[in-house]
Amino acid sequence: MAQIKYSVVVPLYNEEAVVQELYDRLTKVMRQTCETYELVFVNDGSTDKTLEKLKTIAVGDDHVVAVELRRNFGQTPALAAGFDYAAGEIIISMDGDLQHLPEEIPNFIEQINAGYDVVSGWREKRVDNMIMRKIPSKIANWIASKVSGVDIHDFGTTFKAYRRGIIKDIKLYGEMHRFIPALVSFTGGRIIEIPIKNIDRPAGKSNYGIGRTFRVAFDLITLRFLLGYITRPLHFFGKGAFYCIALAMLLFAYIMFDKLWYNVPIFVAHAPLTAAGIVLLLIGMVFISTGLIAELISRVYFEATDRKIYAVREIYKKN
Ligand code: UDP
Ligand code: MG
């Protein structure tokens, strides 16, 4: 089969009401590109008729690949599955609830063709609930852009397009699909953000509430660590160790001074300080040993997975 130009990857969890319309609209849009394309639908353990509908569609159209997961794994793993099965040179991911408009795909393609590695959708005007979604999301996005050093407004949306090499290089864990742009920027990918429409879900209800904010916050910590210290974890833990041990030393110095100069009975006068000093010292040592273990793990990680600590964009040479 000829090389496929575009793959559209869509995770679906209980979206029976919209699958057919989604497929129809995607097909119309992708045909208009006049390029080879495929639609990779991932059924993430739906309990409704989503799978049946996907099967019917896949049987009747060789542009469609339907991937059935064994159970409901969640949006990030479902996306990861879709990326693994996507054969296209350019991979577009989007939600399957029609909150993302298939008709906007050409805008993404345009930016990829302009040379960007990742095109990320930005819900300029969000329709979601103020307290539960908009405000937490504003804060999270602000922190995410500070932490990751990637200057985009909206990390949350899955509506994105990638060059194949970029997405195939990234491993997704937790709810990390949100931070793909950050992970991509780490490997030197060029990223651009384009405004997208954000409409209400035409059917069904959202699978997420406020709980997601906490999971995303934890992922941010992982992200900070991965981006800054994956190849040198001891520098991260060592910093913590340094502060703890330095503080412990100051406390001990002060206590010793009191003892030697004023002959204060330290266990009577400075019991809490002594305890604090010992605790800090111990924490410092824990940090150092954790850091050393992390150094070992980091080496195992890079060697076992054959991953590089650098990323090459292109190689130029004669012939
Ligand atoms: N989704 C999924 N597995 C899940 C939850 C959601 O594949 O466990 C899909 C869902 O079908 C939709 C997309 O992920 O296509 C986004 O989910 P949702 O609309 O619930 O999130 P929101 O738009 O509220 O952020
Ligand atoms: Mg949605």
Short mmCIF file of C-alpha atoms and ligand atoms in Angstrom, two decimals:
data_model
loop_
_atom_site.label_atom_id
_atom_site.label_comp_id
_atom_site.label_asym_id
_atom_site.label_seq_id
_atom_site.Cartn_x
_atom_site.Cartn_y
_atom_site.Cartn_z
CA MET A 1 0.00 0.00 0.00
CA ALA A 2 1.14 3.51 -0.72
CA GLN A 3 2.47 5.60 2.12
CA ILE A 4 -0.40 7.22 4.00
CA LYS A 5 -0.16 10.95 4.34
CA TYR A 6 -2.62 11.69 7.14
CA SER A 7 -3.80 9.64 10.10
CA VAL A 8 -6.62 10.99 12.23
CA VAL A 9 -6.57 9.37 15.68
CA VAL A 10 -9.74 9.49 17.78
CA PRO A 11 -10.28 7.83 21.19
CA LEU A 12 -13.90 6.95 21.86
CA TYR A 13 -15.56 6.06 25.12
CA ASN A 14 -19.33 5.69 24.95
CA GLU A 15 -19.85 7.98 22.00
CA GLU A 16 -22.48 5.92 20.13
CA ALA A 17 -24.63 8.98 19.52
CA VAL A 18 -22.01 10.75 17.45
CA VAL A 19 -19.77 8.11 15.82
CA GLN A 20 -21.62 8.04 12.54
CA GLU A 21 -21.69 11.81 12.20
CA LEU A 22 -18.05 12.00 13.23
CA TYR A 23 -17.10 9.48 10.56
CA ASP A 24 -19.15 11.23 7.88
CA ARG A 25 -17.72 14.64 8.59
CA LEU A 26 -14.14 13.36 8.90
CA THR A 27 -14.46 11.51 5.62
CA LYS A 28 -15.76 14.59 3.85
CA VAL A 29 -12.94 16.76 5.17
CA MET A 30 -10.18 14.24 4.54
CA ARG A 31 -11.35 13.59 0.97
CA GLN A 32 -11.04 17.26 0.25
CA THR A 33 -7.33 17.16 1.11
CA CYS A 34 -6.83 15.01 -2.00
CA GLU A 35 -4.18 13.03 -0.14
CA THR A 36 -4.09 9.48 1.21
CA TYR A 37 -5.54 9.27 4.70
CA GLU A 38 -6.76 6.90 7.36
CA LEU A 39 -9.07 7.26 10.34
CA VAL A 40 -7.86 5.41 13.43
CA PHE A 41 -10.74 5.02 15.87
CA VAL A 42 -9.85 3.60 19.27
CA ASN A 43 -12.75 2.13 21.21
CA ASP A 44 -11.69 2.54 24.83
CA GLY A 45 -13.86 -0.17 26.36
CA SER A 46 -17.19 1.51 25.65
CA THR A 47 -20.22 -0.04 27.31
CA ASP A 48 -22.66 1.26 24.68
CA LYS A 49 -22.91 0.54 20.97
CA THR A 50 -19.81 2.54 19.96
CA LEU A 51 -17.88 -0.61 19.03
CA GLU A 52 -20.68 -2.10 16.90
CA LYS A 53 -20.95 1.15 14.99
CA LEU A 54 -17.19 1.33 14.49
CA LYS A 55 -17.09 -2.23 13.21
CA THR A 56 -19.79 -1.53 10.65
CA ILE A 57 -17.93 1.55 9.49
CA ALA A 58 -14.54 -0.22 9.32
CA VAL A 59 -15.96 -3.10 7.29
CA GLY A 60 -17.33 -0.72 4.69
CA ASP A 61 -14.37 1.64 4.28
CA ASP A 62 -10.71 0.77 3.91
CA HIS A 63 -9.72 4.19 5.16
CA VAL A 64 -10.85 3.17 8.62
CA VAL A 65 -8.90 1.27 11.27
CA ALA A 66 -10.89 0.45 14.41
CA VAL A 67 -8.81 -0.55 17.42
CA GLU A 68 -10.69 -2.24 20.23
CA LEU A 69 -9.06 -2.02 23.66
CA ARG A 70 -9.82 -4.83 26.10
CA ARG A 71 -11.24 -2.51 28.72
CA ASN A 72 -11.57 1.16 29.51
CA PHE A 73 -7.98 2.36 29.96
CA GLY A 74 -8.58 6.11 29.81
CA GLN A 75 -7.99 8.79 27.28
CA THR A 76 -4.17 8.90 27.39
CA PRO A 77 -3.64 5.16 26.87
CA ALA A 78 -6.34 5.16 24.18
CA LEU A 79 -4.51 7.94 22.37
CA ALA A 80 -1.21 6.12 22.77
CA ALA A 81 -2.78 3.02 21.20
CA GLY A 82 -4.05 5.13 18.32
CA PHE A 83 -0.60 6.64 17.76
CA ASP A 84 0.94 3.17 17.71
CA TYR A 85 -1.44 2.02 15.00
CA ALA A 86 -1.31 5.21 12.97
CA ALA A 87 0.67 4.80 9.77
CA GLY A 88 0.44 8.34 8.45
CA GLU A 89 3.26 10.80 7.88
CA ILE A 90 1.24 13.40 9.72
CA ILE A 91 -0.86 12.41 12.68
CA ILE A 92 -3.85 14.39 13.86
CA SER A 93 -5.47 13.64 17.20
CA MET A 94 -8.87 14.86 18.33
CA ASP A 95 -11.75 14.04 20.68
CA GLY A 96 -14.55 11.87 19.37
CA ASP A 97 -17.43 13.72 20.99
CA LEU A 98 -17.61 16.34 18.21
CA GLN A 99 -16.42 19.06 20.56
CA HIS A 100 -13.60 19.34 18.06
CA LEU A 101 -14.75 20.21 14.56
CA PRO A 102 -13.38 17.93 11.83
CA GLU A 103 -13.72 20.91 9.49
CA GLU A 104 -10.82 22.59 11.29
CA ILE A 105 -8.33 19.84 10.42
CA PRO A 106 -7.10 21.64 7.28
CA ASN A 107 -5.92 24.56 9.49
CA PHE A 108 -3.70 22.13 11.36
CA ILE A 109 -2.35 20.59 8.18
CA GLU A 110 -1.55 24.02 6.84
CA GLN A 111 0.74 24.79 9.79
CA ILE A 112 2.49 21.43 9.57
CA ASN A 113 3.14 22.17 5.92
CA ALA A 114 4.53 25.52 6.98
CA GLY A 115 7.24 23.59 8.80
CA TYR A 116 6.02 23.10 12.34
CA ASP A 117 6.43 19.74 14.09
CA VAL A 118 3.45 20.15 16.38
CA VAL A 119 0.31 22.22 15.90
CA SER A 120 -1.69 22.56 19.08
CA GLY A 121 -5.31 23.67 19.33
CA TRP A 122 -6.15 26.54 21.62
CA ARG A 123 -9.69 26.86 22.95
CA GLU A 124 -9.70 30.61 22.86
CA LYS A 125 -13.27 30.88 24.13
CA ARG A 126 -14.14 27.97 26.36
CA VAL A 127 -17.71 26.87 26.85
CA ASP A 128 -17.06 24.86 29.99
CA ASN A 129 -18.28 25.50 33.51
CA MET A 130 -16.49 28.43 35.14
CA ILE A 131 -15.65 27.08 38.59
CA MET A 132 -15.11 23.42 37.78
CA ARG A 133 -13.30 23.72 34.51
CA LYS A 134 -12.29 27.16 33.33
CA ILE A 135 -10.56 28.54 36.41
CA PRO A 136 -8.65 25.35 37.35
CA SER A 137 -7.66 25.07 33.72
CA LYS A 138 -6.40 28.68 33.54
CA ILE A 139 -4.24 28.12 36.60
CA ALA A 140 -3.02 24.74 35.41
CA ASN A 141 -2.13 26.09 31.98
CA TRP A 142 -0.25 29.00 33.49
CA ILE A 143 1.76 26.71 35.75
CA ALA A 144 2.30 24.25 32.93
CA SER A 145 3.74 26.90 30.67
CA LYS A 146 6.05 28.14 33.43
CA VAL A 147 7.14 24.64 34.39
CA SER A 148 7.68 23.41 30.88
CA GLY A 149 8.98 26.62 29.39
CA VAL A 150 6.59 26.16 26.47
CA ASP A 151 4.72 29.36 25.81
CA ILE A 152 1.26 28.13 24.84
CA HIS A 153 -2.13 28.94 26.34
CA ASP A 154 -3.88 25.62 26.25
CA PHE A 155 -2.21 22.37 27.18
CA GLY A 156 -5.49 20.58 27.80
CA THR A 157 -6.86 19.97 24.35
CA THR A 158 -6.18 16.82 22.37
CA PHE A 159 -6.83 18.57 19.07
CA LYS A 160 -3.32 18.55 17.67
CA ALA A 161 -1.29 17.57 14.66
CA TYR A 162 2.18 16.07 14.70
CA ARG A 163 4.86 14.98 12.36
CA ARG A 164 5.17 11.24 12.63
CA GLY A 165 8.73 11.07 13.94
CA ILE A 166 7.90 13.38 16.82
CA ILE A 167 4.96 11.48 18.23
CA LYS A 168 6.50 8.07 17.72
CA ASP A 169 9.39 9.19 19.95
CA ILE A 170 7.20 10.04 22.89
CA LYS A 171 5.96 7.61 25.49
CA LEU A 172 2.77 8.58 27.27
CA TYR A 173 2.01 7.87 30.91
CA GLY A 174 -0.56 9.14 33.41
CA GLU A 175 -2.47 11.96 31.80
CA MET A 176 0.64 13.08 30.01
CA HIS A 177 -1.03 13.53 26.65
CA ARG A 178 -1.67 17.06 27.84
CA PHE A 179 2.01 17.74 27.99
CA ILE A 180 3.02 16.39 24.63
CA PRO A 181 3.99 19.91 23.50
CA ALA A 182 6.28 20.20 26.52
CA LEU A 183 7.83 16.81 25.85
CA VAL A 184 8.19 17.74 22.22
CA SER A 185 9.88 21.03 22.98
CA PHE A 186 12.36 19.08 25.08
CA THR A 187 13.44 17.20 21.98
CA GLY A 188 13.63 20.46 20.07
CA GLY A 189 10.37 20.24 18.12
CA ARG A 190 8.86 23.40 16.66
CA ILE A 191 5.45 24.12 18.10
CA ILE A 192 2.69 26.48 17.10
CA GLU A 193 -0.72 27.11 18.59
CA ILE A 194 -3.83 27.85 16.55
CA PRO A 195 -7.26 28.92 17.83
CA ILE A 196 -10.00 26.32 17.58
CA LYS A 197 -13.70 26.50 18.25
CA ASN A 198 -14.85 24.99 21.49
CA ILE A 199 -18.45 23.90 21.32
CA ASP A 200 -20.72 22.11 23.75
CA ARG A 201 -20.83 18.35 23.64
CA PRO A 202 -23.66 17.53 21.20
CA ALA A 203 -24.45 14.28 23.09
CA GLY A 204 -23.44 12.35 26.20
CA LYS A 205 -21.55 13.93 29.06
CA SER A 206 -17.95 14.66 29.90
CA ASN A 207 -15.95 11.88 31.48
CA TYR A 208 -14.10 14.25 33.77
CA GLY A 209 -14.71 16.55 36.72
CA ILE A 210 -12.57 18.48 39.14
CA GLY A 211 -10.58 15.36 40.08
CA ARG A 212 -8.63 15.65 36.88
CA THR A 213 -6.98 18.84 38.11
CA PHE A 214 -5.16 16.93 40.83
CA ARG A 215 -3.94 14.25 38.51
CA VAL A 216 -2.71 16.90 36.14
CA ALA A 217 -0.90 18.63 39.00
CA PHE A 218 0.99 15.43 39.79
CA ASP A 219 1.85 14.98 36.15
CA LEU A 220 3.29 18.48 36.19
CA ILE A 221 5.71 17.45 38.92
CA THR A 222 6.75 14.43 36.87
CA LEU A 223 7.08 16.67 33.85
CA ARG A 224 9.33 19.16 35.63
CA PHE A 225 11.48 16.30 36.76
CA LEU A 226 11.60 14.62 33.37
CA LEU A 227 12.35 17.79 31.49
CA GLY A 228 15.01 19.05 33.82
CA TYR A 229 16.63 16.08 35.42
CA ILE A 230 15.99 12.78 33.69
CA THR A 231 19.64 12.50 32.68
CA ARG A 232 20.96 13.87 35.98
CA PRO A 233 18.55 13.08 38.84
CA LEU A 234 21.21 13.48 41.53
CA HIS A 235 21.43 17.16 40.69
CA PHE A 236 17.75 17.42 41.58
CA PHE A 237 17.82 15.42 44.80
CA GLY A 238 21.29 16.68 45.64
CA LYS A 239 19.99 20.24 45.80
CA GLY A 240 17.40 19.19 48.39
CA ALA A 241 20.06 17.26 50.29
CA PHE A 242 22.38 20.25 50.28
CA TYR A 243 19.77 22.57 51.81
CA CYS A 244 18.74 20.05 54.46
CA ILE A 245 22.27 19.21 55.50
CA ALA A 246 23.39 22.84 55.46
CA LEU A 247 20.49 23.78 57.72
CA ALA A 248 21.29 20.87 60.04
CA MET A 249 24.91 22.02 60.25
CA LEU A 250 23.82 25.56 61.13
CA LEU A 251 21.61 24.23 63.91
CA PHE A 252 24.38 22.03 65.29
CA ALA A 253 26.87 24.89 65.11
CA TYR A 254 24.52 27.11 67.05
CA ILE A 255 23.93 24.43 69.69
CA MET A 256 27.64 23.70 70.03
CA PHE A 257 28.36 27.38 70.37
CA ASP A 258 25.84 27.63 73.22
CA LYS A 259 27.37 24.62 74.88
CA LEU A 260 31.00 25.66 74.57
CA TRP A 261 30.55 29.36 75.20
CA TYR A 262 27.78 29.48 77.78
CA ASN A 263 27.93 25.88 78.93
CA VAL A 264 24.20 25.46 78.36
CA PRO A 265 23.00 21.88 78.96
CA ILE A 266 22.02 21.19 75.36
CA PHE A 267 19.68 18.26 75.86
CA VAL A 268 17.67 20.30 78.30
CA ALA A 269 17.75 23.68 76.61
CA HIS A 270 17.87 22.64 72.94
CA ALA A 271 16.08 19.33 72.71
CA PRO A 272 13.73 20.42 69.87
CA LEU A 273 16.55 22.02 67.89
CA THR A 274 18.74 18.96 68.28
CA ALA A 275 15.91 16.75 67.10
CA ALA A 276 15.26 19.05 64.14
CA GLY A 277 18.95 18.95 63.24
CA ILE A 278 19.03 15.17 63.30
CA VAL A 279 15.86 14.92 61.22
CA LEU A 280 17.22 17.35 58.62
CA LEU A 281 20.46 15.42 58.45
CA LEU A 282 18.57 12.20 57.88
CA ILE A 283 16.36 13.75 55.22
CA GLY A 284 19.46 15.01 53.49
CA MET A 285 20.93 11.53 53.47
CA VAL A 286 17.67 10.09 52.16
CA PHE A 287 17.74 12.65 49.33
CA ILE A 288 21.27 11.65 48.39
CA SER A 289 20.51 7.94 48.34
CA THR A 290 17.28 8.52 46.42
CA GLY A 291 19.24 10.58 43.94
CA LEU A 292 21.82 7.83 43.52
CA ILE A 293 19.12 5.25 42.95
CA ALA A 294 17.47 7.57 40.44
CA GLU A 295 20.84 7.89 38.67
CA LEU A 296 20.94 4.11 38.32
CA ILE A 297 17.36 3.98 37.08
CA SER A 298 18.02 6.72 34.57
CA ARG A 299 20.94 4.75 33.14
CA VAL A 300 18.87 1.58 32.97
CA TYR A 301 16.08 3.54 31.31
CA PHE A 302 18.20 5.00 28.56
CA GLU A 303 20.15 1.84 27.91
CA ALA A 304 17.31 -0.65 28.11
CA THR A 305 15.05 1.41 25.87
CA ASP A 306 17.87 2.37 23.58
CA ARG A 307 16.79 5.97 23.86
CA LYS A 308 19.11 8.83 23.26
CA ILE A 309 19.76 11.76 25.53
CA TYR A 310 19.74 13.96 22.44
CA ALA A 311 17.51 14.33 19.39
CA VAL A 312 18.71 14.83 15.80
CA ARG A 313 16.52 16.83 13.44
CA GLU A 314 18.34 16.04 10.22
CA ILE A 315 21.71 15.02 8.91
CA TYR A 316 23.35 16.73 5.96
CA LYS A 317 26.07 15.17 3.91
CA LYS A 318 27.19 14.70 0.37
CA ASN A 319 25.21 11.91 -1.37
N1 UDP B 1 -12.32 9.16 26.29
C1 UDP B 1 -11.74 7.89 26.21
N2 UDP B 1 -11.58 7.15 27.34
C2 UDP B 1 -11.98 7.61 28.58
C3 UDP B 1 -12.53 8.91 28.65
C4 UDP B 1 -12.69 9.66 27.50
O1 UDP B 1 -11.37 7.45 25.13
O2 UDP B 1 -11.83 6.88 29.56
C5 UDP B 1 -12.51 9.94 25.07
C6 UDP B 1 -13.92 10.47 24.86
O3 UDP B 1 -14.72 9.53 24.16
C7 UDP B 1 -13.67 11.71 24.03
C8 UDP B 1 -12.34 12.21 24.56
O4 UDP B 1 -11.71 11.09 25.18
O5 UDP B 1 -13.53 11.39 22.66
C9 UDP B 1 -12.48 13.36 25.53
O6 UDP B 1 -13.30 13.00 26.61
P1 UDP B 1 -14.36 13.97 27.27
O7 UDP B 1 -15.20 14.62 26.21
O8 UDP B 1 -15.07 13.23 28.33
O9 UDP B 1 -13.42 15.07 27.95
P2 UDP B 1 -13.62 16.65 27.95
O10 UDP B 1 -14.01 17.07 26.56
O11 UDP B 1 -14.70 16.92 28.94
O12 UDP B 1 -12.28 17.19 28.36
MG MG B 2 -15.37 16.41 25.40
#
